[in-house]
Short mmCIF file of C-alpha atoms in Angstrom, two decimals:
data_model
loop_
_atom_site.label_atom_id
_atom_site.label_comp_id
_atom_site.label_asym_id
_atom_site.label_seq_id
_atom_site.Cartn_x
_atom_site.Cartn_y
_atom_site.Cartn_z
CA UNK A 1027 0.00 0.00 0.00
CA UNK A 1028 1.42 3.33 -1.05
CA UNK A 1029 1.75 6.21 1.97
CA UNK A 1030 -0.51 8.74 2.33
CA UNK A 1031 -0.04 11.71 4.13
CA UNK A 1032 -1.69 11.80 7.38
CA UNK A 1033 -1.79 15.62 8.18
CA UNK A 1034 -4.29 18.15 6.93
CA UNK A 1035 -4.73 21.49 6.62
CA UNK A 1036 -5.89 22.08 10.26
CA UNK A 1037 -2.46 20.60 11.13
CA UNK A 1038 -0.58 23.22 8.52
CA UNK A 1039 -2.27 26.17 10.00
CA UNK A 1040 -1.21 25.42 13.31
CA UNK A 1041 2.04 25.08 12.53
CA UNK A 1042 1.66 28.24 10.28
CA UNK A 1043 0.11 30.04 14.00
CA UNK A 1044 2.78 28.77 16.07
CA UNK A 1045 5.83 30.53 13.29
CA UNK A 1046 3.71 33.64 12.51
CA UNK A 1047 6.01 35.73 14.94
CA UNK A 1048 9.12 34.15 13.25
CA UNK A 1049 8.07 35.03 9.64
CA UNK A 1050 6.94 38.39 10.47
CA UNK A 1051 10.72 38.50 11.96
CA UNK A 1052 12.25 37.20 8.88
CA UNK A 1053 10.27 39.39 6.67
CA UNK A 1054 11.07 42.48 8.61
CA UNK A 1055 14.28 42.14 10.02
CA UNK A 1056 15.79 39.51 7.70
CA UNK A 1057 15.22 40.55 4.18
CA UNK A 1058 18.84 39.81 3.30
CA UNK A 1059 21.11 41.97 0.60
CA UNK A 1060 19.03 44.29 -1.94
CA UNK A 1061 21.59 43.32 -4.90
CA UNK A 1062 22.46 47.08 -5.08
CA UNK A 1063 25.86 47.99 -5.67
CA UNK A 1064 27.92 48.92 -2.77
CA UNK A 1065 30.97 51.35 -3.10
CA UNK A 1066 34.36 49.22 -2.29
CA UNK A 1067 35.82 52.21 -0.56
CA UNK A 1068 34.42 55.60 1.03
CA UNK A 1069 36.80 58.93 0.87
CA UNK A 1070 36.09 61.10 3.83
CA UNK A 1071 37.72 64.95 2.68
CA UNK A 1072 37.04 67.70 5.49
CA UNK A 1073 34.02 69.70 4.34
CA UNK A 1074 36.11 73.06 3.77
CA UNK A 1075 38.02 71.13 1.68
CA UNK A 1076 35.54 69.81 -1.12
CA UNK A 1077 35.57 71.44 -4.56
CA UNK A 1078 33.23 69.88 -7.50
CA UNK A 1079 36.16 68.18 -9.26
CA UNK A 1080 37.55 67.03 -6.68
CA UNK A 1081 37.22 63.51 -7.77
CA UNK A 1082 39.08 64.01 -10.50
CA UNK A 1083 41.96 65.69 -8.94
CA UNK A 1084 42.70 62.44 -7.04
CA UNK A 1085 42.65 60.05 -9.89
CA UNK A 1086 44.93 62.58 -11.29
CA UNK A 1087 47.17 62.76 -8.37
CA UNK A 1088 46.83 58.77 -7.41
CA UNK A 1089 47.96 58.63 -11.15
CA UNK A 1090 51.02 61.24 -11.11
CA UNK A 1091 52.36 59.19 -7.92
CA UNK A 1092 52.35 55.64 -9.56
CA UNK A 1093 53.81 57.70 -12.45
CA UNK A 1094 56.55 59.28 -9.84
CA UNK A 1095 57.64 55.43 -8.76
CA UNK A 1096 57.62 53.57 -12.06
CA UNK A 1097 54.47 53.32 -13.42
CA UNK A 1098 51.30 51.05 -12.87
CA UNK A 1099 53.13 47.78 -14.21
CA UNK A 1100 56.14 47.96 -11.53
CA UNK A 1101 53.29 48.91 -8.49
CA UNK A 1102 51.23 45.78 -9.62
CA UNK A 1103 54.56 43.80 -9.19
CA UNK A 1104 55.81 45.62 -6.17
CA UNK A 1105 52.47 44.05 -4.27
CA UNK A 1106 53.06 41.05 -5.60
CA UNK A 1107 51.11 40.04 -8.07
CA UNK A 1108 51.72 37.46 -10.53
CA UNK A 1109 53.39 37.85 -13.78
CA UNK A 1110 49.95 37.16 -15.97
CA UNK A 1111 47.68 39.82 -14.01
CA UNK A 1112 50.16 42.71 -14.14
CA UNK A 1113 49.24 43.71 -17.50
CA UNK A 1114 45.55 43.66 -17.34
CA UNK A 1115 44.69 45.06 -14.23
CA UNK A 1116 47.34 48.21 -14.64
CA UNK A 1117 45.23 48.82 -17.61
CA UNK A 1118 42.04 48.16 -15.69
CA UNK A 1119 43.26 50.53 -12.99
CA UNK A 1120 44.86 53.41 -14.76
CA UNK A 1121 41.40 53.32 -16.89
CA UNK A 1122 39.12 53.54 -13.31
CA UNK A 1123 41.70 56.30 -11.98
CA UNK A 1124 40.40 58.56 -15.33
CA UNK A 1125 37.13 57.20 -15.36
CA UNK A 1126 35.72 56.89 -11.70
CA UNK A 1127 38.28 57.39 -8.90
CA UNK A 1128 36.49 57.81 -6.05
CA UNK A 1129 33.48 55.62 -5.36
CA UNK A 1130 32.27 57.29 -2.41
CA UNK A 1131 32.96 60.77 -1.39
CA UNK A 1132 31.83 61.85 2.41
CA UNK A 1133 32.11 65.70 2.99
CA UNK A 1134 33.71 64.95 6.82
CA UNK A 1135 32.32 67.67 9.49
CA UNK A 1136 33.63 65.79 11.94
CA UNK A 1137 37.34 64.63 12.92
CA UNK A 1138 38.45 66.13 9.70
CA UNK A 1139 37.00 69.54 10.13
CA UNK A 1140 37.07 69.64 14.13
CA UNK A 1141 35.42 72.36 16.08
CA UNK A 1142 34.64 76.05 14.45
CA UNK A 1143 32.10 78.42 15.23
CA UNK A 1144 28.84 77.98 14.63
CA UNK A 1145 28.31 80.62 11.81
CA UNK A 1146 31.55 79.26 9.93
CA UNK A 1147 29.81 75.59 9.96
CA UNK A 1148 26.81 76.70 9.39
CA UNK A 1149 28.31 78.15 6.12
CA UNK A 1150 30.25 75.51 5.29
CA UNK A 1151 27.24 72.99 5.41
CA UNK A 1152 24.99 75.12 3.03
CA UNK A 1153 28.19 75.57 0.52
CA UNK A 1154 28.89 71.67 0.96
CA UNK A 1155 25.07 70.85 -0.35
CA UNK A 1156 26.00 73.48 -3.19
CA UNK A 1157 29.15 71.76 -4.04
CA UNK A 1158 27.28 68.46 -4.20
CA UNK A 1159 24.47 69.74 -6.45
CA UNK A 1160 26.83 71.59 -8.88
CA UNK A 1161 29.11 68.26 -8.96
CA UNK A 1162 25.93 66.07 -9.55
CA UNK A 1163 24.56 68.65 -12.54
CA UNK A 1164 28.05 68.71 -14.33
CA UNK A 1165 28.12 64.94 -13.98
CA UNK A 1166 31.61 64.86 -12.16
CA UNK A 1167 30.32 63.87 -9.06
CA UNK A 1168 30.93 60.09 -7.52
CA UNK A 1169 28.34 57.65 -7.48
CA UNK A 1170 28.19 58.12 -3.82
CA UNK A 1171 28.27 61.19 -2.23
CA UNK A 1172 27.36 62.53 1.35
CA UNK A 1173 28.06 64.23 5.03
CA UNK A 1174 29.77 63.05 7.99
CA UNK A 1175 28.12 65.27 10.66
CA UNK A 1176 29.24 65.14 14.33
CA UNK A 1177 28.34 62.71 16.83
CA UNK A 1178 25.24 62.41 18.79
CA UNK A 1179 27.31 62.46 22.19
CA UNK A 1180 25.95 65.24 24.06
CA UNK A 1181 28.97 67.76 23.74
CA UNK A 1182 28.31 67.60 19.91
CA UNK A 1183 24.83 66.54 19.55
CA UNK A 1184 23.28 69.59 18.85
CA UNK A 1185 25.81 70.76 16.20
CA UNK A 1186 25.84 67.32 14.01
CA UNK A 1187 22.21 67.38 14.03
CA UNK A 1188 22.01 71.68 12.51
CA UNK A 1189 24.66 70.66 10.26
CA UNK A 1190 22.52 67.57 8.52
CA UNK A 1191 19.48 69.45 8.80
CA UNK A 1192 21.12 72.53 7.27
CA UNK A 1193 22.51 70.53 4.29
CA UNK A 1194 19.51 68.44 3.58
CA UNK A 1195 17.35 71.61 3.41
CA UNK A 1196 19.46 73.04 0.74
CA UNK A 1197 20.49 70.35 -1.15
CA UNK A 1198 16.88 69.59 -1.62
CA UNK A 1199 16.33 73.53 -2.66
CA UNK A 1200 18.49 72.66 -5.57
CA UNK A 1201 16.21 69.52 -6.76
CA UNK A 1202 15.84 66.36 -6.18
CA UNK A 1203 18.48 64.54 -3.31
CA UNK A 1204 20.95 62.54 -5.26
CA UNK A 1205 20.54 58.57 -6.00
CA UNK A 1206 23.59 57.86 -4.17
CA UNK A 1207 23.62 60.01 -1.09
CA UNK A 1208 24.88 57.91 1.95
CA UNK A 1209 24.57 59.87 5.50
CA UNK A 1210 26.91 58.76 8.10
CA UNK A 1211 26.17 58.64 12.12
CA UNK A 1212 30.06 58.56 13.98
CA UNK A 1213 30.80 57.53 17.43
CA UNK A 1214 27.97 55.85 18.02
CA UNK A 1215 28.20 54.26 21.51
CA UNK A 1216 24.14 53.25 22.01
CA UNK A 1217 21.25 51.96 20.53
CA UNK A 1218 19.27 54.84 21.84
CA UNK A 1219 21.43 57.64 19.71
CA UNK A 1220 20.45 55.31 16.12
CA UNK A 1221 16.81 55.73 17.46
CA UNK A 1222 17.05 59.33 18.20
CA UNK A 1223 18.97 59.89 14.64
CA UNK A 1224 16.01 57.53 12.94
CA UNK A 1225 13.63 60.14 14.40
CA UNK A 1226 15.56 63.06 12.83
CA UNK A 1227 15.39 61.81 9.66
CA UNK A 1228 11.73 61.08 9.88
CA UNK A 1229 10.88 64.67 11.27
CA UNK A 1230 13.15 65.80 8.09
CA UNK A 1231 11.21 63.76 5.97
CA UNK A 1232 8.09 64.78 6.94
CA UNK A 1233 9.22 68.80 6.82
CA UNK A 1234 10.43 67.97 3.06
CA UNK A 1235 7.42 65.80 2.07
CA UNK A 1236 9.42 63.40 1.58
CA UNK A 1237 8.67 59.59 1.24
CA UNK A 1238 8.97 57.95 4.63
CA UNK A 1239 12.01 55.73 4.39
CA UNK A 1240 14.00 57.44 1.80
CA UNK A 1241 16.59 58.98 4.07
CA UNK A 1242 19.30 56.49 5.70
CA UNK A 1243 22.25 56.45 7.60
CA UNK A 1244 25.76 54.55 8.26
CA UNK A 1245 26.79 53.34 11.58
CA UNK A 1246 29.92 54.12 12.80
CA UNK A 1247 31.82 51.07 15.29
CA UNK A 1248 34.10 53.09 16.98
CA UNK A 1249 33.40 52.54 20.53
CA UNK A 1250 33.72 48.55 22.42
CA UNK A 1251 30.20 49.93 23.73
CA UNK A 1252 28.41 48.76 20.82
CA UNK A 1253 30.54 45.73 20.51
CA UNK A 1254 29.84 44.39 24.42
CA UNK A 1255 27.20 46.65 26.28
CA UNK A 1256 26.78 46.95 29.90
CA UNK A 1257 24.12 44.26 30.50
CA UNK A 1258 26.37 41.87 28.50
CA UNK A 1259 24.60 41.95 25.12
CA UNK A 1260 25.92 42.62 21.79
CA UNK A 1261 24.47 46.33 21.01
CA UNK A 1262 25.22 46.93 17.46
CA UNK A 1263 23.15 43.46 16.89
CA UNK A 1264 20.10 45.71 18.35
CA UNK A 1265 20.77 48.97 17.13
CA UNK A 1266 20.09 47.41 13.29
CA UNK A 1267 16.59 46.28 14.41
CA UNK A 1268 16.10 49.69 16.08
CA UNK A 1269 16.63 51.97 13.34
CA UNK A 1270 13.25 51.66 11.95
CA UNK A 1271 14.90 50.37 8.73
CA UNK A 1272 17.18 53.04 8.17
CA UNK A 1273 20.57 51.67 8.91
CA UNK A 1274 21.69 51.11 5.94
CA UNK A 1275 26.01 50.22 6.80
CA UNK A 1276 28.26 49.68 9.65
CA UNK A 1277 31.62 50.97 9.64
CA UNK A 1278 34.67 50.00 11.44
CA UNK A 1279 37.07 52.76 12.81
CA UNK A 1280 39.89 51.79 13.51
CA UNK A 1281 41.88 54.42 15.08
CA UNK A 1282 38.90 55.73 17.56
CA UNK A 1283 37.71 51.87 18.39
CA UNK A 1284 41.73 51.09 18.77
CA UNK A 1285 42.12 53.75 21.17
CA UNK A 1286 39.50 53.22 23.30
CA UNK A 1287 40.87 49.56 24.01
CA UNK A 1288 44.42 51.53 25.01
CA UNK A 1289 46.15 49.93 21.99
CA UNK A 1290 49.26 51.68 21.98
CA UNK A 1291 49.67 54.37 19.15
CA UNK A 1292 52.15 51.76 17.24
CA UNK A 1293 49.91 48.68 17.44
CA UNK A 1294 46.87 50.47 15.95
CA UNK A 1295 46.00 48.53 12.87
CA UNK A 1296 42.92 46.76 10.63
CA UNK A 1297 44.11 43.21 11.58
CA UNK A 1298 45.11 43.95 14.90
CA UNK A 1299 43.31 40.94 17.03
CA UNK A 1300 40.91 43.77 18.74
CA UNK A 1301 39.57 44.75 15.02
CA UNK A 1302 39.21 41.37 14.00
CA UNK A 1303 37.15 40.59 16.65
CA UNK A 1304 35.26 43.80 16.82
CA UNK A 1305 34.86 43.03 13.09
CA UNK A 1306 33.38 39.64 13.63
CA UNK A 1307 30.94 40.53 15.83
CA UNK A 1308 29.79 43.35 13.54
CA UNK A 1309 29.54 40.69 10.21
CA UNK A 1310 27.55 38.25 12.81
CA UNK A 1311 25.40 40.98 14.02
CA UNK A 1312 24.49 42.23 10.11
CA UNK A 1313 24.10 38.94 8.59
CA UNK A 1314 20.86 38.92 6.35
CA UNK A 1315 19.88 42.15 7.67
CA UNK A 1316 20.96 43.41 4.39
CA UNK A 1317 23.01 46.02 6.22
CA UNK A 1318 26.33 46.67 4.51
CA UNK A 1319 29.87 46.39 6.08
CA UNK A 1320 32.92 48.71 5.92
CA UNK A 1321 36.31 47.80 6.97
CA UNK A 1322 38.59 50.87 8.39
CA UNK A 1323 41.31 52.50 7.21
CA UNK A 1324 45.38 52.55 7.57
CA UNK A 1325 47.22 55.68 8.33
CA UNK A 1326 50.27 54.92 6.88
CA UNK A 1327 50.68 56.85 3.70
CA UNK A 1328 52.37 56.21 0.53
CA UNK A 1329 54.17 59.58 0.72
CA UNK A 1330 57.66 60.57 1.07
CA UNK A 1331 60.73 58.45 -0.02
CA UNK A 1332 60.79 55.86 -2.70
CA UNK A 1333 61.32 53.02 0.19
CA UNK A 1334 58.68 54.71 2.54
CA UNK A 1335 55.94 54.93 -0.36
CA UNK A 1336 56.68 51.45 -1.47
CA UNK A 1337 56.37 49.75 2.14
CA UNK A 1338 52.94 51.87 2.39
CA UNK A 1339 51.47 50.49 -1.04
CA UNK A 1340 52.71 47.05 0.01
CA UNK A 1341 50.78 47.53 3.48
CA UNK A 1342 48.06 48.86 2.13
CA UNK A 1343 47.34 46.33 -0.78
CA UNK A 1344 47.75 43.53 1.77
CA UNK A 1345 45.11 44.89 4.33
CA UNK A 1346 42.75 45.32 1.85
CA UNK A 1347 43.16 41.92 0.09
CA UNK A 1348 42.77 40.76 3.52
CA UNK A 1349 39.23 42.91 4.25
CA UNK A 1350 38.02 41.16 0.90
CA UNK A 1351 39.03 37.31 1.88
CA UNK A 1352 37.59 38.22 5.32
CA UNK A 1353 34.07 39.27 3.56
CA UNK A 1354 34.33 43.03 3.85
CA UNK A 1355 33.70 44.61 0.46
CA UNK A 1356 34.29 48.29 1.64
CA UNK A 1357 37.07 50.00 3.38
CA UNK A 1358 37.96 53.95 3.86
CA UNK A 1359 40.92 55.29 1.95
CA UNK A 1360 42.36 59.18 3.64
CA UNK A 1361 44.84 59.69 0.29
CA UNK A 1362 45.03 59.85 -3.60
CA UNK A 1363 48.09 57.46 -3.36
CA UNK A 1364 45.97 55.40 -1.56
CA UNK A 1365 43.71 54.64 -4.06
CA UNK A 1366 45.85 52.85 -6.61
CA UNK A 1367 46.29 49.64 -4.03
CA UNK A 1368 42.48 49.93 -3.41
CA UNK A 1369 41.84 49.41 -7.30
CA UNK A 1370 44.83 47.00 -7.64
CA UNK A 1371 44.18 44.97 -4.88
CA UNK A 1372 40.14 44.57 -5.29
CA UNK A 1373 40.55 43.70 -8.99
CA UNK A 1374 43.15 41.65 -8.63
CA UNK A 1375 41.00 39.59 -5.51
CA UNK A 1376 38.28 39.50 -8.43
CA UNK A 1377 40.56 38.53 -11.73
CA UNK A 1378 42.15 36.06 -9.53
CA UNK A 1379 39.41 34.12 -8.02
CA UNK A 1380 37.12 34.98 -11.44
CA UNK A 1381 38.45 30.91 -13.45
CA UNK A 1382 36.79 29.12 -10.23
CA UNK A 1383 34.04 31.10 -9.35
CA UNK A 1384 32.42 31.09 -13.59
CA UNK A 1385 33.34 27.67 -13.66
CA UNK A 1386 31.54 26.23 -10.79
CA UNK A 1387 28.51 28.77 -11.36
CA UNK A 1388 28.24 26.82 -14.58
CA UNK A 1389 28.81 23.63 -13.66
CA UNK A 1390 25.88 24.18 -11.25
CA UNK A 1391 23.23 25.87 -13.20
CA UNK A 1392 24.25 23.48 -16.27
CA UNK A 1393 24.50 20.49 -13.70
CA UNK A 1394 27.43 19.39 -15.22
CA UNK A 1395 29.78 16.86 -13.55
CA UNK A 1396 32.84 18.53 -11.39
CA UNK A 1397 35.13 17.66 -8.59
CA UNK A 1398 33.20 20.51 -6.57
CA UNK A 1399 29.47 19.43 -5.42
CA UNK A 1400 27.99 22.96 -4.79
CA UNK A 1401 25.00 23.57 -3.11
CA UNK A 1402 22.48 26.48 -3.51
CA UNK A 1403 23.70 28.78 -1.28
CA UNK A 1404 27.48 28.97 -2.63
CA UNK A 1405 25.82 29.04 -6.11
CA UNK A 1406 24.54 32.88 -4.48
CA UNK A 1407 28.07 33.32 -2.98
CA UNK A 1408 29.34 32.77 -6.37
CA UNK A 1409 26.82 35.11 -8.60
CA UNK A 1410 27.54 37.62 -6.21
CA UNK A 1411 31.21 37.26 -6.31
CA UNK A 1412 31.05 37.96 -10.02
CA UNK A 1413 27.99 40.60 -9.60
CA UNK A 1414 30.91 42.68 -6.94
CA UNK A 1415 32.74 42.46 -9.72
CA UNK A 1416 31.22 43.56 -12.28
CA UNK A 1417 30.24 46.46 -10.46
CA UNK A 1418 33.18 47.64 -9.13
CA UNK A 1419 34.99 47.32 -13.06
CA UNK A 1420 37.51 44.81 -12.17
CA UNK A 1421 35.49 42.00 -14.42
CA UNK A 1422 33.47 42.40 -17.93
CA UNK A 1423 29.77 41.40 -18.24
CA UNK A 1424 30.23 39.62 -21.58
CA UNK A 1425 33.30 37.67 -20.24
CA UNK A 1426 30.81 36.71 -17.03
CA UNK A 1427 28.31 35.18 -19.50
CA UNK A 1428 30.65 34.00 -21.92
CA UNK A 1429 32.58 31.67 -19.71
CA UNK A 1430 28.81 30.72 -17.05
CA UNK A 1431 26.22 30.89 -19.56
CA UNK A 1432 24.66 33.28 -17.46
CA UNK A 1433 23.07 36.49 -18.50
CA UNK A 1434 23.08 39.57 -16.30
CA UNK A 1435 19.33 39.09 -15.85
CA UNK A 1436 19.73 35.82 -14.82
CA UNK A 1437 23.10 35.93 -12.73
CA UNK A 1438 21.30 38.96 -10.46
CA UNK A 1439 18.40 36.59 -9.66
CA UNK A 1440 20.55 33.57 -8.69
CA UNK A 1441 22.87 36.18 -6.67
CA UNK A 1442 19.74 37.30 -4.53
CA UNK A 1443 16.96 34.61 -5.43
CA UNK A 1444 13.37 35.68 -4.33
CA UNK A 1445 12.14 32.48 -2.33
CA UNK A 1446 10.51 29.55 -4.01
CA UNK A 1447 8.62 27.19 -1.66
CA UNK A 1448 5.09 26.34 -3.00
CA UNK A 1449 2.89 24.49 -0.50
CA UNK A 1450 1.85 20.76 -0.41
CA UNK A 1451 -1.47 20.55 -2.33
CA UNK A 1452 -3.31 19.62 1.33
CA UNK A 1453 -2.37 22.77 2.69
CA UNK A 1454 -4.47 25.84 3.24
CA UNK A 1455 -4.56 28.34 0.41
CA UNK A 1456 -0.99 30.51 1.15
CA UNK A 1457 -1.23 34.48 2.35
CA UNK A 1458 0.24 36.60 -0.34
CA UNK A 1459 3.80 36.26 -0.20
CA UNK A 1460 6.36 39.29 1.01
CA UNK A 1461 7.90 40.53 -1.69
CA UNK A 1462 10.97 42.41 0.33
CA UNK A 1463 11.66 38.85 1.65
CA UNK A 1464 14.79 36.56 0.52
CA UNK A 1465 15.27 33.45 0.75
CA UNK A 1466 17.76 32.22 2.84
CA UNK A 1467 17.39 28.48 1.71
CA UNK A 1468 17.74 26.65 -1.59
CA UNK A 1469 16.60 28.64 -4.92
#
């Protein structure tokens, strides 16, 4: 005798009664990565400091120094990479140094502009917003582009909050806000100062009739506060739930967090053990939220003498190889020299790993036979492997679907699948389905 099922649709719906709080947790606080690009570095230029090209002065001046020390070729060897990706990422680089140098640009109020008085930042907010619009209208703007106001600790508080408010207001008198703009909250230390900065950008929203939502905001780690609260929680695991939505990254600092732990000046690094663990609890804490990650930054510049500026590329390329293997996609660069072993090392994690990665994705969604048995959730690791780079310029679209026999259309959807799990004919007719939700199981 063949089986039958034995439960019903009574049974179904109490099982659907007793998970009704977990899926209306998964839809809300789950929904997993959007697919949107994300920046692989953020520039943070004091505010007094920003001029409309200034983008292009940097690839210009990131360009001159490679120049200065033997051209792109020898830098690509000097970091070490093999013989057969010299040539085609010093091309690939030199080309994004022209093209699109700067991925995301912050206009810093805070550590880089310090304290003034309150008429000359008051100024300088107003002809920040102007700067922005004018770079956005000439098209020389980066695809990114926002303010880093000051902190929400009570000394500052009152200041950060004029200087966003004063910025929005007129960067919304010149049109429309921009695609890309990314706001960013610093020394955040408690859950309650995201909730307090998610209801100043709803009262801004409301005085701008704008729609509810549309204005987000960047955490910054910098304090152990968020990383191991008082009561023995994890806070910056809360603080993503409590910001009504509008957290949109979390970024490491490295020298403020470092400091706070009394790591000595010297010792103050991105893979110091402190930052990797700090680091691990933030990727733990973000995972599915859809929330973005940021690495720090090194202060070590590639300035100065020919042995000094070498050591610094060296250091620099390594740390940020290291922020990609480690699963952090973003980092924060301070200088133009800077940004040729942010291009060089990101393409070259991407041209590197690029063979395995469109090889298994076609083995899998061709079911071919290979040595690797991959399941559905590396398939999404791999799409959005390629997806990162594709976006960031270090791969080519038709070489993606030439070598997976993917197309774009179809390599986005197995990236960041929408779920897939139709009911057994006995059970009771399904609610309409979420569509913000993700699946986190097989596609």
């Amino acid at each position: 005798m063949p089986a039958e099922a034995v439960l019903g649709a009574a049974d179904y719906a109490l099982v659907d009664a007793k998970l009704s709080d977990t899926d209306r947790l998964l839809r809300r606080s789950y929904p997993g990565d959007d697919g949107s690009r994300q920046p692989v570095h953020t520039v943070y230029v004091p505010a007094d400091r920003i001029e409309p090209a200034l983008a292009g002065r940097w690839g210009g001046e990131a360009l001159a120094a490679v120049e200065a020390h033997g051209g792109m070729e020898a830098l690509c060897r000097t970091v070490g990479l093999p013989e057969n990706l010299v040539a085609p990422i010093a091309a690939k680089v030199e080309a994004k140094l022209l093209r699109e140098p700067i991925e995301d640009l912050r206009l810093d109020f805070e550590d880089g502009y310090g304290s003034r008085s309150d008429d000359e930042e008051d100024a300088a907010a107003l002809e920040a917003a102007d700067l922005l619009a004018r770079a956005v209208g000439k098209g020389t703007a980066a695809p990114f582009a926002g303010i880093r106001f000051k902190s929400f600790e009570e000394p500052t508080r009152a200041r950060g909050i004029r200087t966003l408010d004063l910025f929005l207001s007129r960067l919304l008198g010149k049109g429309t806000l921009p695609d890309g703009l990314m706001l960013t909250l610093p020394k955040v230390s408690t859950v309650a100062q995201v909730e307090a900065m998610a209801y100043v950008c709803g009262r801004l929203e409301k005085a701008h009739g704008l729609d509810p939502g549309r204005l987000r905001f960047e955490v910054q780690v910098e304090t152990p506060q968020l990383i191991l609260g008082a009561d023995g929680t994890a806070p910056v695991a809360r603080l993503l739930h409590a910001g009504s939505g509008r957290v949109s990254g979390l970024h490491y600092g490295t020298y403020d967090y470092s400091a706070s732990l009394e790591i000595a000046a010297g010792q103050q690094a991105m893979d110091h053990p402190a930052a990797d663990y700090a680091k691990a609890v933030m990727q733990v804490a973000a995972a599915g939220t859809g929330v973005r990650l940021s690495d720090g930054s090194t202060n070590v510049l590639p300035v100065g003498s020919a042995e000094n500026t070498a050591a610094a590329w060296v250091l620099h390329a390594r740390l940020v190889r290291r922020s990609l293997e480690r699963g952090y996609y973003q980092g924060w660069d301070l200088h133009p020299a800077q940004l040729p072993t942010r291009f060089i090392a990101t393409y070259s994690f991407y041209l590197s790993g690029f063979d395995s990665a469109a090889s298994r994705l076609r083995n899998y969604v061709h079911r071919s036979e290979s040595t690797v048995l991959d399941e559905p959730a590396t398939a999404r690791a791999l799409a959005r492997f390629l997806q990162r780079g594709l976006d960031c310029g270090a791969l080519d679209g038709q070489d993606i679907e030439q070598r997976t026999g993917v197309d774009p259309a179809e390599l986005a959807r197995l990236a960041h699948p929408r779920p897939a799990h139709p009911r057994p004919p006995s059970a009771a007719a399904p609610s309409v389905p979420d569509p913000s939700r993700r699946s986190e199981g097989p596609s």
